Short mmCIF file of C-alpha atoms in Angstrom, two decimals:
data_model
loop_
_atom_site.label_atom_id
_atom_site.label_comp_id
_atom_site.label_asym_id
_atom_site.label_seq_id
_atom_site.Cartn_x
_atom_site.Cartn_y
_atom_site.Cartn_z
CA UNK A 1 -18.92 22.22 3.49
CA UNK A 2 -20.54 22.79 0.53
CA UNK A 3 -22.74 19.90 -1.85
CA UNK A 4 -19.62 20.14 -4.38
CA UNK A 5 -16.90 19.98 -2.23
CA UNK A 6 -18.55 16.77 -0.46
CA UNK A 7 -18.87 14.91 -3.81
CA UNK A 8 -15.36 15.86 -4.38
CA UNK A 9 -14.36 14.03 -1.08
CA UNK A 10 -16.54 11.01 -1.97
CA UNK A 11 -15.19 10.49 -5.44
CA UNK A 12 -11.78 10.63 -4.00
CA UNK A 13 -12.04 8.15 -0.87
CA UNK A 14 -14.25 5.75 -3.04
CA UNK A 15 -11.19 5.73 -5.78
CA UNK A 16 -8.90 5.16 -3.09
CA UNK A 17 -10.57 2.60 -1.28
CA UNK A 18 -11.09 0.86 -4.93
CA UNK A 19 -7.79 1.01 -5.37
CA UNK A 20 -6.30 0.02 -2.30
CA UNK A 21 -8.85 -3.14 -1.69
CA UNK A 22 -6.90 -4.29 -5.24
CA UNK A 23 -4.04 -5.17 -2.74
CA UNK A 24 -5.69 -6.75 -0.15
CA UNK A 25 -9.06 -8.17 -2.01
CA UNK A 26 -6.80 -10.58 -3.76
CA UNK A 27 -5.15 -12.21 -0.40
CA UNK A 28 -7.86 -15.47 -0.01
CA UNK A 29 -8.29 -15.46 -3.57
CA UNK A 30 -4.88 -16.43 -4.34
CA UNK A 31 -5.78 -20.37 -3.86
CA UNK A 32 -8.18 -20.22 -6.46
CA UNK A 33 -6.38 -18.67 -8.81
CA UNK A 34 -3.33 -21.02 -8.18
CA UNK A 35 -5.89 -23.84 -8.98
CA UNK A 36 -7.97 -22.34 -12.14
CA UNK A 37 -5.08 -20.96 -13.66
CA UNK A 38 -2.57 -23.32 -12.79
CA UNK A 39 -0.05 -20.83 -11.09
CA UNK A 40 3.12 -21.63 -8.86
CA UNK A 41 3.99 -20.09 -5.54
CA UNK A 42 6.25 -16.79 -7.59
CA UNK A 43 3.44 -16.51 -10.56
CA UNK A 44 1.30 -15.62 -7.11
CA UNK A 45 3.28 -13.22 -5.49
CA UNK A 46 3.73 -11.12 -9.12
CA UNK A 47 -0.14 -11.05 -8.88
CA UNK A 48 0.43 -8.87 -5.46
CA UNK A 49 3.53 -7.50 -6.68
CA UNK A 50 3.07 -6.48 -10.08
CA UNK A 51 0.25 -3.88 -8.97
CA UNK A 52 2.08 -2.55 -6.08
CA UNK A 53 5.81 -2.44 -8.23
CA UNK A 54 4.02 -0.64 -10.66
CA UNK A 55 2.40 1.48 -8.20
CA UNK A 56 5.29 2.43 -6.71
CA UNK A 57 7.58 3.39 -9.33
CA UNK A 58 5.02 5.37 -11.28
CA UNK A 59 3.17 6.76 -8.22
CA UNK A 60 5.76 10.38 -8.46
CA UNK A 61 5.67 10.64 -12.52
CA UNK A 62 1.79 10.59 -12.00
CA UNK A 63 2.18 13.64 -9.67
CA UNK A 64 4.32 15.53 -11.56
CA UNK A 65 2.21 14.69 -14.75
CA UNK A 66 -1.16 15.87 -12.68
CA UNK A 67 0.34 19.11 -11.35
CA UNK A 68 1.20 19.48 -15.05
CA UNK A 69 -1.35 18.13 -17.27
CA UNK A 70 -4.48 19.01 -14.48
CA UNK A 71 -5.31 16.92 -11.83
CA UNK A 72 -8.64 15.94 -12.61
CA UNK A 73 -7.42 14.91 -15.75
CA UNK A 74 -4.77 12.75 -15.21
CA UNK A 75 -7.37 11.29 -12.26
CA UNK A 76 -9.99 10.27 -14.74
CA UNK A 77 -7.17 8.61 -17.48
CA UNK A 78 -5.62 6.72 -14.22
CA UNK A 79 -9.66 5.09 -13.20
CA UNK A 80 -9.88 4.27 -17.32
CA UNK A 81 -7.02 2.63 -17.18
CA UNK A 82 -7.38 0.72 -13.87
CA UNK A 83 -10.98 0.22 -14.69
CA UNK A 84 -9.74 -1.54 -18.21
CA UNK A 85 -7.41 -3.70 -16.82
CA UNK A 86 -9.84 -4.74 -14.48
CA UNK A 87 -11.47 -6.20 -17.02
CA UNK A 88 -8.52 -8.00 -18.66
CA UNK A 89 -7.24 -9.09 -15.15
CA UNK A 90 -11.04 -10.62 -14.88
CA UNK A 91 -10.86 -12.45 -17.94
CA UNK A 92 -7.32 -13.55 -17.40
CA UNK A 93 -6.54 -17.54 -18.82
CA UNK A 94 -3.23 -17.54 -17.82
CA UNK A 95 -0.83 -16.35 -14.76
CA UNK A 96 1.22 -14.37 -17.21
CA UNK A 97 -1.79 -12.50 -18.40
CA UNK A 98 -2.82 -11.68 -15.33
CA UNK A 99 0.37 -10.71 -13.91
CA UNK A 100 0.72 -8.23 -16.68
CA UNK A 101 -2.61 -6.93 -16.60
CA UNK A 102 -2.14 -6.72 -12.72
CA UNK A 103 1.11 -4.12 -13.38
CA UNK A 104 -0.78 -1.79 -15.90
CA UNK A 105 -3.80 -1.79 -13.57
CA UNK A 106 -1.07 -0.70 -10.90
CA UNK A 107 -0.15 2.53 -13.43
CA UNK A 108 -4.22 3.18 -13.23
CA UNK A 109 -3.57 3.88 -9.90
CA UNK A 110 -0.50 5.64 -9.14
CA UNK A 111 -2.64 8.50 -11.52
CA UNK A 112 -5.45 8.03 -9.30
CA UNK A 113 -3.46 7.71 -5.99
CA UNK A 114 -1.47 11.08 -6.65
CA UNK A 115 -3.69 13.35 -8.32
CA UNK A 116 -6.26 12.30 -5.38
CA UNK A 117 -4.36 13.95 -2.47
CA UNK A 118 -3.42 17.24 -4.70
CA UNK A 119 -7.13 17.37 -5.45
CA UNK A 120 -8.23 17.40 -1.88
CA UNK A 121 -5.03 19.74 -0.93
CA UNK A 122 -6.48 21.96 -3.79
CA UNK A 123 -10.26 21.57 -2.62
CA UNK A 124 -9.56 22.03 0.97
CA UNK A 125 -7.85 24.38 3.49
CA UNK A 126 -7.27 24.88 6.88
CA UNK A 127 -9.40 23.00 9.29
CA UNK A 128 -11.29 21.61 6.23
CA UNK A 129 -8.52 20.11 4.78
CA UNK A 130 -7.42 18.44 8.57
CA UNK A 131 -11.54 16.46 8.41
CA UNK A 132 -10.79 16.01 4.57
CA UNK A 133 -7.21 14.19 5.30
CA UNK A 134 -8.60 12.43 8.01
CA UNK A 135 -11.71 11.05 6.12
CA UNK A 136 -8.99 9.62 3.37
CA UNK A 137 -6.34 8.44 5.93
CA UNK A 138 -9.56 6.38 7.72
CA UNK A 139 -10.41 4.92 4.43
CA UNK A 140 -7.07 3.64 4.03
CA UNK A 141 -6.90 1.56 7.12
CA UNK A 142 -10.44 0.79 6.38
CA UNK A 143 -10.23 -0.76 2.82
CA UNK A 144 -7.00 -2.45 4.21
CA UNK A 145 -8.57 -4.33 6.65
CA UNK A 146 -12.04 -5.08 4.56
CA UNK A 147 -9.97 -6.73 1.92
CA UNK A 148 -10.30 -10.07 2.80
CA UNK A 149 -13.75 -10.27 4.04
CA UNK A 150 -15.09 -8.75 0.19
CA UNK A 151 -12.55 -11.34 -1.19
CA UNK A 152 -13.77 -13.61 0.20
CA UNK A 153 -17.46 -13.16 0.06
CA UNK A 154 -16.63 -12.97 -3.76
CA UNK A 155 -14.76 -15.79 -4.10
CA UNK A 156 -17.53 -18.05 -2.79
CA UNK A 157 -20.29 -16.65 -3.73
CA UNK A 158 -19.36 -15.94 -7.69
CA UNK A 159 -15.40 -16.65 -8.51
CA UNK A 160 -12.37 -15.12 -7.70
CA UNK A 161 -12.59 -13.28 -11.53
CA UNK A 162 -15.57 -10.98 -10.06
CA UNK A 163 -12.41 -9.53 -7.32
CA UNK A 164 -11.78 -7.56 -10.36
CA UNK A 165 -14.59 -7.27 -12.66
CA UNK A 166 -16.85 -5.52 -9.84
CA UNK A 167 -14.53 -2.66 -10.56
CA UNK A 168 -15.64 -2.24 -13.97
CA UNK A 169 -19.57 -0.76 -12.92
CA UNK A 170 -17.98 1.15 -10.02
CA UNK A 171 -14.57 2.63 -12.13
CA UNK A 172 -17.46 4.17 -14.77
CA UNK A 173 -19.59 5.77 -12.27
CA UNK A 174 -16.57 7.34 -10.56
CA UNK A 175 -15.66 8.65 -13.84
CA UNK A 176 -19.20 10.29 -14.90
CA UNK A 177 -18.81 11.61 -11.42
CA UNK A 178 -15.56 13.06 -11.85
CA UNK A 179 -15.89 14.66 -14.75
CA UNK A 180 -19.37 16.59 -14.06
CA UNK A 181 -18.15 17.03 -10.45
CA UNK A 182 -14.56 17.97 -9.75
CA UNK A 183 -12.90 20.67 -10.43
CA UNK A 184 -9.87 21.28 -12.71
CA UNK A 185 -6.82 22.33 -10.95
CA UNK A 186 -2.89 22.45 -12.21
CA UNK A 187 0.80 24.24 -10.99
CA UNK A 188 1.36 27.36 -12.28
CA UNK A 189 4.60 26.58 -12.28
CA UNK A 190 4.65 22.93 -12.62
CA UNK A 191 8.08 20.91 -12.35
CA UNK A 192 10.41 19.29 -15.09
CA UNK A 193 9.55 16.04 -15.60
CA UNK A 194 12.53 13.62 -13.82
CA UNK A 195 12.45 11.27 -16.57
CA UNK A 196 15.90 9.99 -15.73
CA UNK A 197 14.93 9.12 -11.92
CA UNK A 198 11.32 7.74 -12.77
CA UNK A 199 13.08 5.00 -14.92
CA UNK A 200 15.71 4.56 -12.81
CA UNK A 201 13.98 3.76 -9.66
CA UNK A 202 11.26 1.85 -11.41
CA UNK A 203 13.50 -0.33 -12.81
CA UNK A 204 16.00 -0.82 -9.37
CA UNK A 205 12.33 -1.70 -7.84
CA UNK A 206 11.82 -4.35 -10.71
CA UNK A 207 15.10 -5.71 -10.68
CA UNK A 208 14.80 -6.35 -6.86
CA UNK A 209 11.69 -7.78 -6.29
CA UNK A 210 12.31 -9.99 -9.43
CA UNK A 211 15.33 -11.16 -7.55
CA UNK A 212 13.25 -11.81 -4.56
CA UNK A 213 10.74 -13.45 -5.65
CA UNK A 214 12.62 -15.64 -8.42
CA UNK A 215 15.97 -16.27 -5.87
CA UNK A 216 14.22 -20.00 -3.39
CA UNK A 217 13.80 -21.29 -7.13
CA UNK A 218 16.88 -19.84 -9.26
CA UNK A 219 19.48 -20.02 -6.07
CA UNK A 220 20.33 -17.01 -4.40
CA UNK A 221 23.87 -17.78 -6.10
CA UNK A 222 22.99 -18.41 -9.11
CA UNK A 223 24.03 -16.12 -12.02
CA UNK A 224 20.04 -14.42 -12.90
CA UNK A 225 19.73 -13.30 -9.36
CA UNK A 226 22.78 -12.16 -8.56
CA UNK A 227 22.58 -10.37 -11.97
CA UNK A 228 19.18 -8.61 -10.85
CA UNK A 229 20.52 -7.72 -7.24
CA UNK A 230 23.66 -6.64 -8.90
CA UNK A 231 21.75 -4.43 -11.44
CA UNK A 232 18.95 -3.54 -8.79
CA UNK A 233 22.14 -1.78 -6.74
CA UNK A 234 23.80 0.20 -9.57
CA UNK A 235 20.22 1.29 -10.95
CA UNK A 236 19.63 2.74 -7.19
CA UNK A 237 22.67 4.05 -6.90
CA UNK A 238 22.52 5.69 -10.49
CA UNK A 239 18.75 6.52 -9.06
CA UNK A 240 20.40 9.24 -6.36
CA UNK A 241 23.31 10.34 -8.64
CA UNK A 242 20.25 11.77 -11.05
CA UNK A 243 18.71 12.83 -8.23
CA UNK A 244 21.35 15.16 -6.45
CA UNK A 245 22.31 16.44 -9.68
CA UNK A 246 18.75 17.52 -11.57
CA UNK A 247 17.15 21.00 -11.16
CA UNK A 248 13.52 18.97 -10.33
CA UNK A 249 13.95 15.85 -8.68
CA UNK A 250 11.33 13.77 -7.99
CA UNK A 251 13.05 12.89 -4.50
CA UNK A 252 14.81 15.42 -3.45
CA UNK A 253 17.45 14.58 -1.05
CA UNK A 254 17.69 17.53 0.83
CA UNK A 255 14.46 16.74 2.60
CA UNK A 256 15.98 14.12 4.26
CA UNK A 257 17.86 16.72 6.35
CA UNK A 258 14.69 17.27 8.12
CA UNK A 259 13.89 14.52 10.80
CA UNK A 260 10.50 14.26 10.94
CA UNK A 261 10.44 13.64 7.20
CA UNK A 262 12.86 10.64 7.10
CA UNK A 263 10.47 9.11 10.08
CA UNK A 264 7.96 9.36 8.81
CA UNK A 265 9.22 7.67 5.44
CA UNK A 266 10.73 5.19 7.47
CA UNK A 267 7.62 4.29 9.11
CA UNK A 268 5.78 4.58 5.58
CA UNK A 269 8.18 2.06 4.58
CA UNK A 270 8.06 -0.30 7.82
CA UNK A 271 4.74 -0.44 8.36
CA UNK A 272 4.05 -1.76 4.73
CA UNK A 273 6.77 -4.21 5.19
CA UNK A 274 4.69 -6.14 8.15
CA UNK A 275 1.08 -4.67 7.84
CA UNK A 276 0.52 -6.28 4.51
CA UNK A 277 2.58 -9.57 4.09
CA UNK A 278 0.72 -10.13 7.50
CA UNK A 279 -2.59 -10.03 5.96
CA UNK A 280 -1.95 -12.24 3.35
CA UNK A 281 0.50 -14.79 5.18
CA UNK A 282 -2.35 -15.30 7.59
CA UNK A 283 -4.80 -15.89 4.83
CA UNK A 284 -2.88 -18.54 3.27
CA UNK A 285 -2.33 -20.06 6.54
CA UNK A 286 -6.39 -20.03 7.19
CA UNK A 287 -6.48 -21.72 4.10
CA UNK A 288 -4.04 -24.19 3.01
CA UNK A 289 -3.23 -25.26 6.35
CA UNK A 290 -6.50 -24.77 8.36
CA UNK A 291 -8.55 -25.65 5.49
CA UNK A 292 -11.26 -22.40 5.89
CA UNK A 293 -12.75 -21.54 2.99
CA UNK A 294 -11.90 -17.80 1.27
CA UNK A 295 -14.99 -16.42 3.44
CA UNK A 296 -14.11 -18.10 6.52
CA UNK A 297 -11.16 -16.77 6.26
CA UNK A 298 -12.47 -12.86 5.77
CA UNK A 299 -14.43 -13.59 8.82
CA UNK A 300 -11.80 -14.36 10.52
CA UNK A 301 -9.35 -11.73 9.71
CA UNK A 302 -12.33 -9.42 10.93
CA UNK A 303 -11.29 -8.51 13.95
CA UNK A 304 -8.44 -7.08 13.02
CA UNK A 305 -10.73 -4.70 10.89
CA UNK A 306 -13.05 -4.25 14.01
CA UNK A 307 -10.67 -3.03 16.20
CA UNK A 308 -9.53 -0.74 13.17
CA UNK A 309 -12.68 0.75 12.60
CA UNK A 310 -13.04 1.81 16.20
CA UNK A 311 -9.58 2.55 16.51
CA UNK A 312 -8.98 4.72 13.47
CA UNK A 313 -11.49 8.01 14.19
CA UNK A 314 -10.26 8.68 17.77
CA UNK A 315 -6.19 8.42 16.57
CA UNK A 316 -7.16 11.37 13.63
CA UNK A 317 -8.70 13.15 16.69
CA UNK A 318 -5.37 13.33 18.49
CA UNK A 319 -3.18 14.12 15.40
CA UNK A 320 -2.68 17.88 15.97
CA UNK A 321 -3.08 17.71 20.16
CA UNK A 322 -0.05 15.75 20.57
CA UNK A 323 3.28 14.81 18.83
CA UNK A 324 3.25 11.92 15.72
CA UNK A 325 5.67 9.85 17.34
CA UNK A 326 3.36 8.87 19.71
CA UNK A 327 0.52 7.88 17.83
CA UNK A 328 3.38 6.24 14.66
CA UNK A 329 6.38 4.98 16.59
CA UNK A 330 4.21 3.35 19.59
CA UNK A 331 1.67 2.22 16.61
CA UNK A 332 4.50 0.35 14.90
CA UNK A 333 6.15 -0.61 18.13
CA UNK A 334 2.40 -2.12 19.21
CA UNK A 335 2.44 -3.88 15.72
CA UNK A 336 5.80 -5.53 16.25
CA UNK A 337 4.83 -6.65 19.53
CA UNK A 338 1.59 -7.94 18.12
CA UNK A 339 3.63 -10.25 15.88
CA UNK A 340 5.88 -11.81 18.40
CA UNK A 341 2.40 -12.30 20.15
CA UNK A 342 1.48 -14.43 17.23
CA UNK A 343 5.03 -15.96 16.88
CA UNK A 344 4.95 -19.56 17.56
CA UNK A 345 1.61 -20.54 15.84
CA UNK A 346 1.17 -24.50 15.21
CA UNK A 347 -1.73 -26.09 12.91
CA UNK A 348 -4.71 -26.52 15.50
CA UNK A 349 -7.42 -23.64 16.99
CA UNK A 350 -7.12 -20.28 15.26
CA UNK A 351 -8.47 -18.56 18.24
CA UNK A 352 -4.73 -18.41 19.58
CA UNK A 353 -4.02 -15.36 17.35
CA UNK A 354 -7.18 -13.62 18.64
CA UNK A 355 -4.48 -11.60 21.05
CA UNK A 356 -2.16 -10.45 18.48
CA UNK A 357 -4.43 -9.81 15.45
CA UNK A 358 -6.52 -7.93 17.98
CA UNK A 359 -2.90 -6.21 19.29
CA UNK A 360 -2.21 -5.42 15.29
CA UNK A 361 -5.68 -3.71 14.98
CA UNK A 362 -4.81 -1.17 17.38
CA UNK A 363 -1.85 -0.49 15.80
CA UNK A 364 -3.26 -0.56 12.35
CA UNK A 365 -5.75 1.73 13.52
CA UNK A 366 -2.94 4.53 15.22
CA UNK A 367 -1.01 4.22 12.17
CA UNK A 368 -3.39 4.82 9.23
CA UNK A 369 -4.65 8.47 9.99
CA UNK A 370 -1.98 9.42 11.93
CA UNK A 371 0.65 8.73 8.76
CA UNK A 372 -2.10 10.60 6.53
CA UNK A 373 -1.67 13.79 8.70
CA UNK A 374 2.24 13.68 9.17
CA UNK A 375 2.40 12.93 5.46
CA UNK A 376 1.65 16.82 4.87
CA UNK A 377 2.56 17.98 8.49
CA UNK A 378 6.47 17.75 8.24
CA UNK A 379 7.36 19.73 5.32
CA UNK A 380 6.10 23.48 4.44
CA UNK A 381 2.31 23.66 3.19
CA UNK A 382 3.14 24.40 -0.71
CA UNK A 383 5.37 21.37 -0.65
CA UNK A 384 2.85 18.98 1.31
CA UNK A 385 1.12 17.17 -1.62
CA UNK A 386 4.84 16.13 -2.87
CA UNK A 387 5.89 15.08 0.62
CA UNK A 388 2.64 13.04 1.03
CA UNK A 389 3.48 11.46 -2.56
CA UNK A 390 6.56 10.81 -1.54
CA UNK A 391 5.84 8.68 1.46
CA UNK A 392 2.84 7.02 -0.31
CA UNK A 393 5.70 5.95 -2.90
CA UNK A 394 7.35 4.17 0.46
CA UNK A 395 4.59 2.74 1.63
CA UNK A 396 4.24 0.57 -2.07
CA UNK A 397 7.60 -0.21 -1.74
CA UNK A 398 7.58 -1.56 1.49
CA UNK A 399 4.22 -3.60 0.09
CA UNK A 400 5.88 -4.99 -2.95
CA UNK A 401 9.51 -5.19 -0.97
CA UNK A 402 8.07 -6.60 2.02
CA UNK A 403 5.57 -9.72 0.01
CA UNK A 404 8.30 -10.79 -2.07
CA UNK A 405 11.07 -11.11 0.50
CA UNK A 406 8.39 -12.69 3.43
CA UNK A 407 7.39 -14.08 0.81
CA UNK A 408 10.98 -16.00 -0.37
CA UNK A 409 11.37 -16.56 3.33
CA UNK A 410 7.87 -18.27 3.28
CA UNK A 411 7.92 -20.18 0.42
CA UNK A 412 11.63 -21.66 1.75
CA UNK A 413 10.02 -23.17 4.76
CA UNK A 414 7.29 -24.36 3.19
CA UNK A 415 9.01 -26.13 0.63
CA UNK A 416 11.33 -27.50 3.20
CA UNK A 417 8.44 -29.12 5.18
CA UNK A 418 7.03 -30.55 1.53
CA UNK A 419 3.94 -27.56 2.13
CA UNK A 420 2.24 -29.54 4.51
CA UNK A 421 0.67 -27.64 7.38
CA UNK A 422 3.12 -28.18 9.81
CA UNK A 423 4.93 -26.37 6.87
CA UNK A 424 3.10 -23.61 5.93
CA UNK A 425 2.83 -23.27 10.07
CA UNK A 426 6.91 -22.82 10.08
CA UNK A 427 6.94 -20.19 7.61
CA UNK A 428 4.31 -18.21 8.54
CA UNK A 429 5.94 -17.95 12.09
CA UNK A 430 9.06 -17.31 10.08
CA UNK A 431 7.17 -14.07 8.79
CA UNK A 432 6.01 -13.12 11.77
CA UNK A 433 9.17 -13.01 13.47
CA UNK A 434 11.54 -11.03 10.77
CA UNK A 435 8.44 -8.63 10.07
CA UNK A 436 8.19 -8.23 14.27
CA UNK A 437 11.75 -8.06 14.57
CA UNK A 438 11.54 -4.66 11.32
CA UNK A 439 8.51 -2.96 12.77
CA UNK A 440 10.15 -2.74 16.15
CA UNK A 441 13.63 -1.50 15.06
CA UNK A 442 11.92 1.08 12.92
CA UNK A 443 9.99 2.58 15.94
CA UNK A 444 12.78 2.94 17.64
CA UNK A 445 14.54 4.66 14.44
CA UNK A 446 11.73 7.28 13.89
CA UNK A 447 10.88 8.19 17.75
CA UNK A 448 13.75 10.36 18.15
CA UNK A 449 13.42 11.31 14.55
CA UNK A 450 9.70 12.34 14.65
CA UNK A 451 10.23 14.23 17.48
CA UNK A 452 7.79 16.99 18.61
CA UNK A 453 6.50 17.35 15.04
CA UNK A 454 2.20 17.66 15.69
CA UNK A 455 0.05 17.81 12.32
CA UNK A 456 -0.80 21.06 11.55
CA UNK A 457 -3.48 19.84 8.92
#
């Protein structure tokens, strides 16, 4: 591999792991935000939320606009703008600010998320592009994990404000990088533009999580949520109407007639729904109820990210010498188990989730490389950087889905036990079991699904 096409890889997993430790980093700084900036338990969750909603709904209209406009160019406008709204969520004085700033930092990197993998797709083929994959798909279990360890370190040893103003050095250098580095690249025949579906689903994923996150303190019954679950409903269904009748849909729906693409957007989807509300459910626990401080509690999330990082390299090995479901399925079927492990936690020695966190590293660590390579295994190579975009638009959902509704779940116990840690206790083991409980039923969803399907990057 050439000197060029090894910066190329390096810009591209250091943007993603940037962007990706923005959802994690911000776990065991969420008590010191509640406290400098005032915020309540829902002002919290929107600072999780708001980047990964945003994420989400803008992740496909960033493709489309990159195999349009040029990659490379719509990579370096999404690190300006998540690199300037680093800065604004830094210098944040109020939860609504931040919130806010937290969304448009989340359209920053949707560009940079989706014109990332059709740069590498473009950059790399064959065997090349099965080590370049792999190197990404590491670095996203990787920067998962890390999050709360740098978060933490940060916290204590500046404030939690430098989470997001360390981006601001890193973002420009990336940039220069970019720019004198990577190579332009666009379709020759790029697509329509779905305008119709992007705002549709966006605002179906707004409405919902809004309605999740708001429905403990509005009522579930009461007339704002039921509007917003009401409106979330018709917007999705209006979402696949657009979508089985346009020329160029962002989603097309016929790809769901192939198995091993619906499993593995299912376990996209699932695995987001418990990998991440698990990180930060335990971190608040640590916390509030344990009373660790935002470091303590990095160090003692890291064994999770141990196990990950030895876990991680030999899965990507085994990605095209035996069939997905065995390394995605059995990964989310390990990380339900791991859960239940954990189910039943009361305030007291934080040692007695060494088994399951370890149990959930393993599975972290079959899942993350292994989803990279089925991402652009199960559909025809000229459609693989859409598939993988596709399933990378699942995996925020299932982040921002999965934090606000463990989240309302949460926050309900907690408030019924008047958030002492007997409280916070109940509703994290509350999490654990309904996320458990999801991560198992989808493994058993996408085994049969998956199939034989091996990578074939």
């Amino acid at each position: 591999m050439n000197r060029g096409r090894w910066l190329t890889l390096g810009v591209v997993s250091v943007a993603t792991a940037m962007l990706l430790l923005d959802v994690t980093v911000v776990y065991v700084a969420l008590p010191a935000i509640q406290k400098d900036l005032g915020a309540g338990f829902a002002e919290l969750q929107w600072v999780v939320d708001a980047y990964t909603v945003t994420l989400a709904a803008t992740l496909l209209a960033a493709g489309s606009l990159a195999d349009r406009y040029g990659r490379r160019a719509v990579f370096v406008a999404g690190l300006a703008v998540f690199t300037g709204f680093s800065a604004t969520c830094g210098l944040a004085g109020s939860p609504m600010v931040l919130d806010i700033s937290r969304g448009l930092q989340g359209i920053g990197a949707a560009a940079m998320f989706s014109a990332s993998l059709a740069i590498l797709a473009n950059e790399f083929q064959d065997r090349e592009r099965g080590f370049a994959l792999g190197i990404w798909g590491a670095i996203t279990g990787i920067a998962l994990a890390v999050g709360p360890l740098v978060g933490g370190l940060v916290v204590d040893g500046l404030s939690w404000r430098w989470i997001f103003l360390i981006n601001l050095p890193l973002g420009l250098i990336l940039v220069l990088v970019t720019i004198r580095s990577v190579k332009e690249s666009r379709d020759d025949r790029p697509r329509r533009l779905d305008l119709a579906g992007m705002a549709s689903f966006g605002l179906a994923c707004l409405f919902l999580v809004t309605a999740l996150i708001r429905g403990n303190d509005e009522g579930w019954g009461s007339p704002p949520i039921v509007t917003a679950l009401a409106a979330a409903a018709l917007l999705f269904g209006l979402f696949v109407g657009v979508e089985a009748r346009t020329r160029d849909p962002m989603l097309p729906l016929g790809w769901f007639r192939v198995p091993a693409f619906t499993g593995t957007a299912i376990v996209a989807l699932a695995q987001s729904v418990a990998i991440y509300p698990l990180l930060l459910f335990l971190a608040i626990y640590f916390q509030n109820a344990l009373g660790f401080s935002a470091t303590g509690t990095g160090l003692r999330l890291l064994p999770i990210t141990v196990v990950i990082f030895l876990v991680a390299p030999v899965a990507g090995r085994f990605t095209s010498r035996m069939p997905l479901r065995y390394l995605l399925s059995a990964g989310l079927l390990l990380l339900g188990v791991a859960m239940l492990v954990m189910h039943g936690i009361r305030p007291g020695e934080w040692t007695e989730l060494l088994p399951g966190m370890l149990l959930g590293g393993v599975a972290i660590g079959l899942i993350s490389p292994s989803l990279a390579a089925a991402m652009v295994s199960v559909l025809p190579v000229e459609q693989s950087g859409r598939s993988s975009g596709i399933n990378n638009t699942f995996r925020q959902v299932g982040i921002a889905v999965g934090i606000a509704g463990l989240g309302a779940l949460f926050d309900q116990r907690v408030t019924e036990a008047a958030g002492d840690a007997a409280g916070i206790a109940a509703g994290v083991n509350e999490v654990l079991l309904v996320a458990g409980i999801i991560a198992i039923a989808a493994a058993l969803i996408s085994w049969p699904l998956l199939g034989d399907q091996r990578s074939t990057a």
